[in-house]
Amino acid sequence: MEARDATAGALVSRDGEEQAAKKDTDPKNLDMPQTKSKMEKLFGFRKEDLTSWHSLVSLLNRPTDPASLGIFRCLFGLLMVIDITQERGLSHLDYKYLDGAPVCRFPLFNVVQPLPMDWMYLVYVVMFFGALGIMLGCFYRLSCLMFISTYWYIFLLDKTAWNNHSYLYGLIGFQLTFMDANRYWSIDGLRRPSIRNAHVPLWNYTLLRTQIFIVYFLAGLKKLDADWVEGYSMSYLAHHWLFDPFKVILPVELVNLLVVHGGGLILDLTAGYLLFFDATRPYAFFFVSYFHCMNSQLFSIGMFSYTMMASSPLFCYTDWPRRFFARFPAFLRAVLPLTSPDPQPSTSCVYNEIQSTSTNPQETPPVAKAPRLKLKHKLAAIFTILYITEQLFLPYSHFITQGYNNWTNGLYGYSWDMMVHSRSHQHVKITYKDGKTGEIGYLNPGVFTQSRRWKDHGDMLKQYATCLNHFLPRYNISDPEIYFDIWVSINERFQQRIFDPRVDVVKVDWSPFRPNTWLMPLLVDLSPWRTKFQEIEGSLDNQTEIVFIADFPGLHLENFVSEDLGNTSISVLQGQVNVEIVEEKKNYTLQPGEQMKVSAGAYHKVYTVSEVPSCYMYIYVNTTETALQENFTKLHDLQERVRNGTETEPLPPQLQPLIAADGDEGSEVNATDPIVQLFLKRQRRMKEVKKRREAGALERLERFAVKKYSTMRRGFLMTAIAMRNLVVGLPSLEQLTREVAFANMKEPQTEANQDERVKDEVGHGEL
């Protein structure tokens, strides 16, 4: 995939014809004819270059300017240096790999296990210096090996952190290992003049450009899905403030359908093509950059947006850095990349040779001689073809890895299924049964793990069940059986089970090459109900909530209605259900269109007794929250009356804190009434949120810089502590506590403070 910047022989700059005239006397170069075919103008190569193996190898090893590749290498290394302290997790490594902690882990292969914590820090140190070496072009091959070996170890160690862009970083690092990206603006070039500013083979660019094209185009192909096209995959994004400009001329529904989903689909399908051609590249730069800047604000995806923006110039003429940096003042040239337009020859490339057929060159023009291909040139061509083929095949290889297919998720992390699915979990229950005594109990979802992704993947669920089977005997539970009842809504469908709750996952078989027999099928036949959902939700007031449920024949849902939900009812939409009120030991049969109330603070069971899946909905009002909002409204009105002087009656002592400044932390402490205290706390939080949103550019930049500084500072200080521990051993517990507190930039929290923090956490909304 070489754009129009490619020219024959050693000529790769934009003004190739002018340089060709200057290089006629160079016997190592055979210049391109002055007239180019239409195909050559568009794609940078001729049809004849693809007609034989010899010509294809010559094309892929054609000498090309190293400038653009060198700049990308530097930017990629810089972004990875930043990424290691953030998304790779260096700053919170001690929380994840604390020695001796009972933690369930999810590696790709169970034999891949983390090292002791201090040694894990050493792994990150090697990865960091590898990324730094890539950025500087210092000991380039060794740096690439240091980076990719540790990076892929970390990647394979934890499937819960898998995503497409983390996979992309590993792929780019792997590609750079085989490339000559240290030929331009590198320390290696200063140490070794023979490689400084030397040509690189065309396949270096071909591989990277194809990789970026695949990321865009296959992501677009995966979006040619009914859920995405109809606007169900990411509908919540339309309410983000970033889309407010579009809401000036379009309603939210059309912003969701046309901008979020339609715009994302079109951009992914066309970005690779638009970047490739000269005429469309400026427009592609604008839309792609705008798209990635929005993504950096919409999602917590680390350096991905910036990495994709850094890859866009790869599609430009390969000598663009020379022309760009030539515009800088002369006194800066010593530290800037080279602007000389004449790269030196390289043994990595294939050059056309000229053979004279006469003793008088003026009478008989020289003729081209077939270039000599070495083994490394052929191997480079084979590697390029095989790599591109593999990258095109893997995203559609789920017919092989069938054990990973949980509702089209596949082996999440290498399929470019970016943002195609949104999921919500309404009900998660883990039941254990003592294999000897038959005792039945329940586990808190997520016990022994810091991840939530196990709820959506059969392979991780199997690993989690195996881990629970290992830990539970410590708590006098012998030969435990583990059952999971997990309800998921994908792309705004009914909440339905994803796994069979009757199966003991500890004993069940799982294979990457066979489908999960205990995976419940996605009820796609019920997808049209989503339109009805929107109509029903639109008819309700703001205080009424609704949850749509679908269940399979022969199964039942056991549910507990919180005491906060004082007005809850079940309404059947399809099929037939039996509702059992556990305490009353009564059963009620409901047909489509029928409804009944269920008591708060009690269990009930809903059995599907029809031959087809049942569909029903819970309609409820959070009476506690409603009463709280009414009290807040009254307190706010009272506060306003006090401010404007219309309140003539003296306030009782419990309401005196309302007179203090809005949301002042001291007033919260002085408040004796819990409602008043909660009101003031919420008021203070709203004030902080408003202040953050209305902050100026400099304040936002300062806040961003402080956050990044704190993250990096903690990562580096904790790394220094770990390296000290490896060299001289562990210090006393008191000293270690002080060092960690210094790294945290705050005093150690007391248990009481930690308890208060936990109480403030908001859980997911279960009935």
mmCIF file of C-alpha atoms in Angstrom, residues 331-643:
data_model
loop_
_atom_site.group_PDB
_atom_site.id
_atom_site.type_symbol
_atom_site.label_atom_id
_atom_site.label_comp_id
_atom_site.label_asym_id
_atom_site.label_seq_id
_atom_site.Cartn_x
_atom_site.Cartn_y
_atom_site.Cartn_z
ATOM 1 C CA PHE A 331 19.757 27.889 14.837
ATOM 2 C CA LEU A 332 17.331 25.060 15.725
ATOM 3 C CA ARG A 333 18.552 22.702 12.997
ATOM 4 C CA ALA A 334 21.112 21.090 15.317
ATOM 5 C CA VAL A 335 18.398 19.507 17.487
ATOM 6 C CA LEU A 336 15.746 18.990 14.804
ATOM 7 C CA PRO A 337 15.553 16.071 12.367
ATOM 8 C CA LEU A 338 17.600 16.212 9.195
ATOM 9 C CA THR A 339 16.260 18.277 6.316
ATOM 10 C CA SER A 340 18.769 17.027 3.739
ATOM 11 C CA PRO A 341 16.834 15.521 0.785
ATOM 12 C CA ASP A 342 19.448 12.881 -0.041
ATOM 13 C CA PRO A 343 19.173 9.629 1.967
ATOM 14 C CA GLN A 344 22.118 7.285 1.618
ATOM 15 C CA PRO A 345 21.840 3.760 0.181
ATOM 16 C CA SER A 346 21.000 0.832 2.444
ATOM 17 C CA THR A 347 21.624 -2.887 2.142
ATOM 18 C CA SER A 348 18.043 -3.478 3.261
ATOM 19 C CA CYS A 349 16.750 -2.162 -0.064
ATOM 20 C CA VAL A 350 16.812 -3.391 -3.640
ATOM 21 C CA TYR A 351 18.222 -0.937 -6.186
ATOM 22 C CA ASN A 352 17.828 -1.087 -9.928
ATOM 23 C CA GLU A 353 21.110 -1.236 -11.806
ATOM 24 C CA ILE A 354 22.127 0.234 -15.142
ATOM 25 C CA GLN A 355 24.091 -1.748 -17.701
ATOM 26 C CA SER A 356 25.719 0.048 -20.610
ATOM 27 C CA THR A 357 25.579 -1.772 -23.979
ATOM 28 C CA SER A 358 28.082 0.459 -25.763
ATOM 29 C CA THR A 359 31.428 2.069 -25.130
ATOM 30 C CA ASN A 360 29.875 5.374 -26.074
ATOM 31 C CA PRO A 361 26.957 6.068 -23.661
ATOM 32 C CA GLN A 362 25.907 9.101 -25.756
ATOM 33 C CA GLU A 363 25.118 6.883 -28.753
ATOM 34 C CA THR A 364 23.388 4.010 -26.920
ATOM 35 C CA PRO A 365 21.347 4.699 -23.749
ATOM 36 C CA PRO A 366 21.878 2.373 -20.793
ATOM 37 C CA VAL A 367 19.357 -0.386 -20.198
ATOM 38 C CA ALA A 368 17.925 -1.700 -16.970
ATOM 39 C CA LYS A 369 19.395 -4.776 -15.416
ATOM 40 C CA ALA A 370 17.279 -7.005 -13.206
ATOM 41 C CA PRO A 371 18.126 -6.248 -9.577
ATOM 42 C CA ARG A 372 19.799 -8.899 -7.495
ATOM 43 C CA LEU A 373 17.562 -10.170 -4.734
ATOM 44 C CA LYS A 374 19.086 -11.469 -1.537
ATOM 45 C CA LEU A 375 17.524 -13.953 0.842
ATOM 46 C CA LYS A 376 16.628 -11.228 3.334
ATOM 47 C CA HIS A 377 14.703 -9.362 0.656
ATOM 48 C CA LYS A 378 12.636 -12.439 -0.124
ATOM 49 C CA LEU A 379 12.080 -13.165 3.557
ATOM 50 C CA ALA A 380 10.923 -9.581 4.100
ATOM 51 C CA ALA A 381 8.386 -9.960 1.279
ATOM 52 C CA ILE A 382 7.151 -13.290 2.661
ATOM 53 C CA PHE A 383 6.839 -11.801 6.162
ATOM 54 C CA THR A 384 4.832 -8.843 4.837
ATOM 55 C CA ILE A 385 2.408 -11.018 2.882
ATOM 56 C CA LEU A 386 1.938 -13.539 5.691
ATOM 57 C CA TYR A 387 1.434 -10.842 8.329
ATOM 58 C CA ILE A 388 -1.192 -8.982 6.297
ATOM 59 C CA THR A 389 -2.982 -12.245 5.504
ATOM 60 C CA GLU A 390 -3.008 -13.224 9.164
ATOM 61 C CA GLN A 391 -4.365 -9.826 10.224
ATOM 62 C CA LEU A 392 -7.179 -10.080 7.687
ATOM 63 C CA PHE A 393 -8.017 -13.623 8.804
ATOM 64 C CA LEU A 394 -7.889 -13.396 12.607
ATOM 65 C CA PRO A 395 -10.879 -11.071 13.113
ATOM 66 C CA TYR A 396 -13.047 -13.628 11.303
ATOM 67 C CA SER A 397 -11.531 -16.764 12.821
ATOM 68 C CA HIS A 398 -14.246 -17.297 15.419
ATOM 69 C CA PHE A 399 -15.385 -20.425 13.637
ATOM 70 C CA ILE A 400 -12.140 -21.905 15.013
ATOM 71 C CA THR A 401 -12.131 -20.395 18.519
ATOM 72 C CA GLN A 402 -15.776 -21.189 19.200
ATOM 73 C CA GLY A 403 -15.308 -21.452 22.942
ATOM 74 C CA TYR A 404 -14.751 -17.708 23.128
ATOM 75 C CA ASN A 405 -17.935 -16.741 21.320
ATOM 76 C CA ASN A 406 -20.261 -15.276 23.927
ATOM 77 C CA TRP A 407 -22.919 -13.342 22.052
ATOM 78 C CA THR A 408 -20.527 -12.443 19.205
ATOM 79 C CA ASN A 409 -17.860 -11.084 21.560
ATOM 80 C CA GLY A 410 -15.343 -13.584 20.306
ATOM 81 C CA LEU A 411 -11.810 -13.588 21.675
ATOM 82 C CA TYR A 412 -12.260 -10.011 22.767
ATOM 83 C CA GLY A 413 -9.208 -7.908 22.049
ATOM 84 C CA TYR A 414 -8.161 -8.761 18.514
ATOM 85 C CA SER A 415 -11.373 -8.536 16.486
ATOM 86 C CA TRP A 416 -11.660 -4.740 16.051
ATOM 87 C CA ASP A 417 -15.225 -4.951 17.448
ATOM 88 C CA MET A 418 -14.814 -1.459 18.828
ATOM 89 C CA MET A 419 -17.857 -0.174 20.731
ATOM 90 C CA VAL A 420 -20.195 -2.496 18.834
ATOM 91 C CA HIS A 421 -21.872 -3.754 22.027
ATOM 92 C CA SER A 422 -23.079 -2.009 25.150
ATOM 93 C CA ARG A 423 -24.096 -4.183 28.094
ATOM 94 C CA SER A 424 -25.891 -3.631 31.365
ATOM 95 C CA HIS A 425 -26.151 -6.129 34.213
ATOM 96 C CA GLN A 426 -29.300 -6.075 36.296
ATOM 97 C CA HIS A 427 -28.959 -9.216 38.378
ATOM 98 C CA VAL A 428 -25.874 -11.277 39.300
ATOM 99 C CA LYS A 429 -26.081 -14.162 41.764
ATOM 100 C CA ILE A 430 -23.363 -16.658 42.685
ATOM 101 C CA THR A 431 -24.560 -19.748 44.539
ATOM 102 C CA TYR A 432 -22.281 -22.314 46.138
ATOM 103 C CA LYS A 433 -23.176 -25.754 47.434
ATOM 104 C CA ASP A 434 -21.059 -27.748 49.859
ATOM 105 C CA GLY A 435 -20.327 -31.042 48.137
ATOM 106 C CA LYS A 436 -20.329 -32.988 51.428
ATOM 107 C CA THR A 437 -22.975 -31.343 53.611
ATOM 108 C CA GLY A 438 -25.236 -30.005 50.845
ATOM 109 C CA GLU A 439 -25.262 -26.579 52.503
ATOM 110 C CA ILE A 440 -26.221 -23.783 50.088
ATOM 111 C CA GLY A 441 -24.929 -20.223 50.344
ATOM 112 C CA TYR A 442 -24.332 -17.112 48.280
ATOM 113 C CA LEU A 443 -21.203 -15.170 47.401
ATOM 114 C CA ASN A 444 -20.799 -11.479 46.830
ATOM 115 C CA PRO A 445 -20.372 -11.003 43.044
ATOM 116 C CA GLY A 446 -16.752 -10.144 42.381
ATOM 117 C CA VAL A 447 -15.294 -11.691 45.507
ATOM 118 C CA PHE A 448 -11.560 -12.500 45.118
ATOM 119 C CA THR A 449 -11.281 -10.413 41.940
ATOM 120 C CA GLN A 450 -11.001 -6.767 40.927
ATOM 121 C CA SER A 451 -12.598 -7.258 37.510
ATOM 122 C CA ARG A 452 -16.165 -7.352 36.269
ATOM 123 C CA ARG A 453 -15.515 -8.751 32.799
ATOM 124 C CA TRP A 454 -15.845 -12.385 33.910
ATOM 125 C CA LYS A 455 -19.622 -11.891 33.850
ATOM 126 C CA ASP A 456 -19.649 -11.760 30.037
ATOM 127 C CA HIS A 457 -17.146 -14.410 28.940
ATOM 128 C CA GLY A 458 -17.463 -18.166 29.270
ATOM 129 C CA ASP A 459 -13.714 -18.772 29.459
ATOM 130 C CA MET A 460 -13.306 -16.275 32.291
ATOM 131 C CA LEU A 461 -16.347 -17.657 34.095
ATOM 132 C CA LYS A 462 -14.734 -21.104 34.006
ATOM 133 C CA GLN A 463 -11.480 -19.678 35.367
ATOM 134 C CA TYR A 464 -13.373 -17.786 38.070
ATOM 135 C CA ALA A 465 -15.318 -20.880 39.146
ATOM 136 C CA THR A 466 -12.092 -22.901 39.294
ATOM 137 C CA CYS A 467 -10.487 -20.197 41.423
ATOM 138 C CA LEU A 468 -13.489 -20.068 43.798
ATOM 139 C CA ASN A 469 -13.323 -23.841 44.076
ATOM 140 C CA HIS A 470 -9.714 -23.403 45.192
ATOM 141 C CA PHE A 471 -10.353 -20.655 47.789
ATOM 142 C CA LEU A 472 -13.673 -21.717 49.362
ATOM 143 C CA PRO A 473 -12.251 -24.782 51.219
ATOM 144 C CA ARG A 474 -10.307 -22.262 53.332
ATOM 145 C CA TYR A 475 -13.708 -21.214 54.676
ATOM 146 C CA ASN A 476 -14.839 -24.760 55.557
ATOM 147 C CA ILE A 477 -16.739 -25.327 52.307
ATOM 148 C CA SER A 478 -15.760 -28.775 50.998
ATOM 149 C CA ASP A 479 -15.856 -29.737 47.302
ATOM 150 C CA PRO A 480 -17.885 -26.654 46.415
ATOM 151 C CA GLU A 481 -20.224 -26.514 43.442
ATOM 152 C CA ILE A 482 -20.547 -23.063 41.878
ATOM 153 C CA TYR A 483 -23.620 -21.807 40.017
ATOM 154 C CA PHE A 484 -23.955 -18.442 38.272
ATOM 155 C CA ASP A 485 -27.187 -16.624 37.505
ATOM 156 C CA ILE A 486 -26.193 -13.588 35.426
ATOM 157 C CA TRP A 487 -28.684 -11.338 33.649
ATOM 158 C CA VAL A 488 -27.443 -9.103 30.853
ATOM 159 C CA SER A 489 -28.996 -6.677 28.416
ATOM 160 C CA ILE A 490 -27.028 -6.219 25.220
ATOM 161 C CA ASN A 491 -27.721 -3.182 23.070
ATOM 162 C CA GLU A 492 -30.909 -2.253 24.949
ATOM 163 C CA ARG A 493 -32.613 -5.654 24.621
ATOM 164 C CA PHE A 494 -34.442 -7.550 27.348
ATOM 165 C CA GLN A 495 -32.440 -8.469 30.406
ATOM 166 C CA GLN A 496 -31.815 -12.205 29.947
ATOM 167 C CA ARG A 497 -29.578 -14.940 31.275
ATOM 168 C CA ILE A 498 -26.229 -15.399 29.603
ATOM 169 C CA PHE A 499 -25.313 -18.720 31.300
ATOM 170 C CA ASP A 500 -27.367 -21.711 32.390
ATOM 171 C CA PRO A 501 -27.906 -21.296 36.171
ATOM 172 C CA ARG A 502 -28.428 -25.059 36.618
ATOM 173 C CA VAL A 503 -24.860 -25.941 35.599
ATOM 174 C CA ASP A 504 -22.019 -26.417 38.080
ATOM 175 C CA VAL A 505 -19.353 -24.407 36.270
ATOM 176 C CA VAL A 506 -16.566 -26.059 38.303
ATOM 177 C CA LYS A 507 -17.239 -29.443 36.687
ATOM 178 C CA VAL A 508 -18.446 -28.288 33.270
ATOM 179 C CA ASP A 509 -16.177 -28.689 30.246
ATOM 180 C CA TRP A 510 -14.805 -25.717 28.353
ATOM 181 C CA SER A 511 -12.672 -25.754 25.221
ATOM 182 C CA PRO A 512 -11.533 -22.902 22.982
ATOM 183 C CA PHE A 513 -12.478 -25.024 19.953
ATOM 184 C CA ARG A 514 -16.019 -26.025 20.948
ATOM 185 C CA PRO A 515 -19.139 -23.933 21.646
ATOM 186 C CA ASN A 516 -20.224 -23.431 25.238
ATOM 187 C CA THR A 517 -23.132 -25.820 25.740
ATOM 188 C CA TRP A 518 -24.033 -23.959 28.949
ATOM 189 C CA LEU A 519 -24.245 -20.586 27.174
ATOM 190 C CA MET A 520 -27.846 -19.473 26.789
ATOM 191 C CA PRO A 521 -28.669 -18.188 23.282
ATOM 192 C CA LEU A 522 -29.281 -14.516 22.684
ATOM 193 C CA LEU A 523 -33.021 -14.007 22.153
ATOM 194 C CA VAL A 524 -32.632 -12.079 18.901
ATOM 195 C CA ASP A 525 -36.247 -12.846 17.932
ATOM 196 C CA LEU A 526 -37.262 -10.422 20.660
ATOM 197 C CA SER A 527 -35.138 -7.558 19.289
ATOM 198 C CA PRO A 528 -38.140 -5.762 17.677
ATOM 199 C CA TRP A 529 -39.496 -5.197 21.196
ATOM 200 C CA ARG A 530 -36.929 -2.420 21.651
ATOM 201 C CA THR A 531 -39.157 -0.002 19.751
ATOM 202 C CA LYS A 532 -41.980 -0.862 22.136
ATOM 203 C CA PHE A 533 -39.613 -0.303 25.076
ATOM 204 C CA GLN A 534 -39.023 3.275 23.982
ATOM 205 C CA GLU A 535 -42.756 3.901 23.688
ATOM 206 C CA ILE A 536 -43.428 2.515 27.162
ATOM 207 C CA GLU A 537 -40.576 4.438 28.765
ATOM 208 C CA GLY A 538 -41.717 7.616 27.044
ATOM 209 C CA SER A 539 -45.156 7.279 28.603
ATOM 210 C CA LEU A 540 -43.814 7.155 32.184
ATOM 211 C CA ASP A 541 -43.002 10.028 34.501
ATOM 212 C CA ASN A 542 -39.491 10.805 35.680
ATOM 213 C CA GLN A 543 -39.944 9.030 38.996
ATOM 214 C CA THR A 544 -40.990 5.678 37.523
ATOM 215 C CA GLU A 545 -38.330 3.161 36.506
ATOM 216 C CA ILE A 546 -38.756 0.094 34.337
ATOM 217 C CA VAL A 547 -36.761 -3.102 33.714
ATOM 218 C CA PHE A 548 -37.571 -5.505 30.871
ATOM 219 C CA ILE A 549 -36.988 -9.206 31.493
ATOM 220 C CA ALA A 550 -36.994 -12.249 29.189
ATOM 221 C CA ASP A 551 -36.600 -15.811 30.452
ATOM 222 C CA PHE A 552 -36.491 -19.337 29.052
ATOM 223 C CA PRO A 553 -39.130 -22.045 29.543
ATOM 224 C CA GLY A 554 -38.525 -24.168 32.648
ATOM 225 C CA LEU A 555 -36.418 -21.536 34.423
ATOM 226 C CA HIS A 556 -37.315 -18.998 37.060
ATOM 227 C CA LEU A 557 -36.052 -15.719 38.449
ATOM 228 C CA GLU A 558 -35.698 -15.370 42.208
ATOM 229 C CA ASN A 559 -35.785 -11.705 43.122
ATOM 230 C CA PHE A 560 -35.794 -9.534 46.207
ATOM 231 C CA VAL A 561 -37.558 -6.181 46.093
ATOM 232 C CA SER A 562 -35.757 -3.594 48.168
ATOM 233 C CA GLU A 563 -37.730 -1.750 50.821
ATOM 234 C CA ASP A 564 -36.902 1.469 48.971
ATOM 235 C CA LEU A 565 -39.055 0.302 46.069
ATOM 236 C CA GLY A 566 -42.434 0.696 47.669
ATOM 237 C CA ASN A 567 -44.525 0.510 44.501
ATOM 238 C CA THR A 568 -43.319 -2.421 42.373
ATOM 239 C CA SER A 569 -45.416 -4.431 39.931
ATOM 240 C CA ILE A 570 -44.879 -7.154 37.307
ATOM 241 C CA SER A 571 -46.572 -6.820 33.916
ATOM 242 C CA VAL A 572 -46.431 -9.683 31.380
ATOM 243 C CA LEU A 573 -45.777 -8.822 27.745
ATOM 244 C CA GLN A 574 -45.446 -12.291 26.175
ATOM 245 C CA GLY A 575 -45.739 -15.910 27.308
ATOM 246 C CA GLN A 576 -47.108 -17.127 30.611
ATOM 247 C CA VAL A 577 -45.539 -16.841 34.061
ATOM 248 C CA ASN A 578 -46.208 -18.066 37.579
ATOM 249 C CA VAL A 579 -45.382 -15.629 40.381
ATOM 250 C CA GLU A 580 -44.669 -17.239 43.750
ATOM 251 C CA ILE A 581 -44.712 -15.019 46.845
ATOM 252 C CA VAL A 582 -42.223 -16.903 49.021
ATOM 253 C CA GLU A 583 -43.360 -15.751 52.476
ATOM 254 C CA GLU A 584 -47.057 -16.146 51.709
ATOM 255 C CA LYS A 585 -46.514 -19.430 49.847
ATOM 256 C CA LYS A 586 -48.991 -18.323 47.208
ATOM 257 C CA ASN A 587 -48.821 -18.640 43.409
ATOM 258 C CA TYR A 588 -50.365 -16.362 40.803
ATOM 259 C CA THR A 589 -50.554 -17.097 37.068
ATOM 260 C CA LEU A 590 -50.223 -14.137 34.705
ATOM 261 C CA GLN A 591 -51.078 -14.040 31.008
ATOM 262 C CA PRO A 592 -49.939 -11.400 28.458
ATOM 263 C CA GLY A 593 -51.382 -8.018 29.418
ATOM 264 C CA GLU A 594 -51.949 -8.952 33.072
ATOM 265 C CA GLN A 595 -50.218 -7.245 35.991
ATOM 266 C CA MET A 596 -49.741 -7.718 39.732
ATOM 267 C CA LYS A 597 -48.004 -5.923 42.568
ATOM 268 C CA VAL A 598 -45.212 -7.528 44.593
ATOM 269 C CA SER A 599 -44.397 -6.606 48.163
ATOM 270 C CA ALA A 600 -41.302 -4.623 49.080
ATOM 271 C CA GLY A 601 -38.791 -6.141 51.468
ATOM 272 C CA ALA A 602 -39.644 -9.710 50.412
ATOM 273 C CA TYR A 603 -38.589 -12.445 47.977
ATOM 274 C CA HIS A 604 -40.633 -13.688 45.080
ATOM 275 C CA LYS A 605 -40.026 -16.090 42.189
ATOM 276 C CA VAL A 606 -41.167 -15.728 38.594
ATOM 277 C CA TYR A 607 -41.488 -19.063 36.737
ATOM 278 C CA THR A 608 -41.753 -19.225 32.957
ATOM 279 C CA VAL A 609 -44.409 -21.874 32.311
ATOM 280 C CA SER A 610 -45.097 -21.222 28.623
ATOM 281 C CA GLU A 611 -43.475 -23.182 25.784
ATOM 282 C CA VAL A 612 -41.858 -20.028 24.434
ATOM 283 C CA PRO A 613 -39.678 -17.515 26.292
ATOM 284 C CA SER A 614 -41.614 -15.196 28.550
ATOM 285 C CA CYS A 615 -41.259 -11.427 28.482
ATOM 286 C CA TYR A 616 -42.305 -9.236 31.379
ATOM 287 C CA MET A 617 -41.370 -5.969 32.973
ATOM 288 C CA TYR A 618 -40.888 -4.604 36.459
ATOM 289 C CA ILE A 619 -42.390 -1.165 36.979
ATOM 290 C CA TYR A 620 -41.317 0.512 40.199
ATOM 291 C CA VAL A 621 -40.884 3.808 41.973
ATOM 292 C CA ASN A 622 -38.044 4.401 44.394
ATOM 293 C CA THR A 623 -40.217 5.843 47.126
ATOM 294 C CA THR A 624 -37.251 6.567 49.379
ATOM 295 C CA GLU A 625 -35.507 8.538 46.648
ATOM 296 C CA THR A 626 -38.734 10.336 45.766
ATOM 297 C CA ALA A 627 -39.276 11.391 49.381
ATOM 298 C CA LEU A 628 -35.645 12.465 49.607
ATOM 299 C CA GLN A 629 -35.983 14.636 46.497
ATOM 300 C CA GLU A 630 -39.111 16.250 47.937
ATOM 301 C CA ASN A 631 -37.216 17.074 51.136
ATOM 302 C CA PHE A 632 -34.323 18.467 49.087
ATOM 303 C CA THR A 633 -36.731 20.695 47.183
ATOM 304 C CA LYS A 634 -38.200 22.017 50.425
ATOM 305 C CA LEU A 635 -34.728 22.652 51.875
ATOM 306 C CA HIS A 636 -33.632 24.436 48.707
ATOM 307 C CA ASP A 637 -36.715 26.672 48.753
ATOM 308 C CA LEU A 638 -36.126 27.448 52.426
ATOM 309 C CA GLN A 639 -32.500 28.288 51.727
ATOM 310 C CA GLU A 640 -33.533 30.657 48.921
ATOM 311 C CA ARG A 641 -36.043 32.407 51.158
ATOM 312 C CA VAL A 642 -33.391 32.915 53.831
ATOM 313 C CA ARG A 643 -31.038 34.422 51.248
#
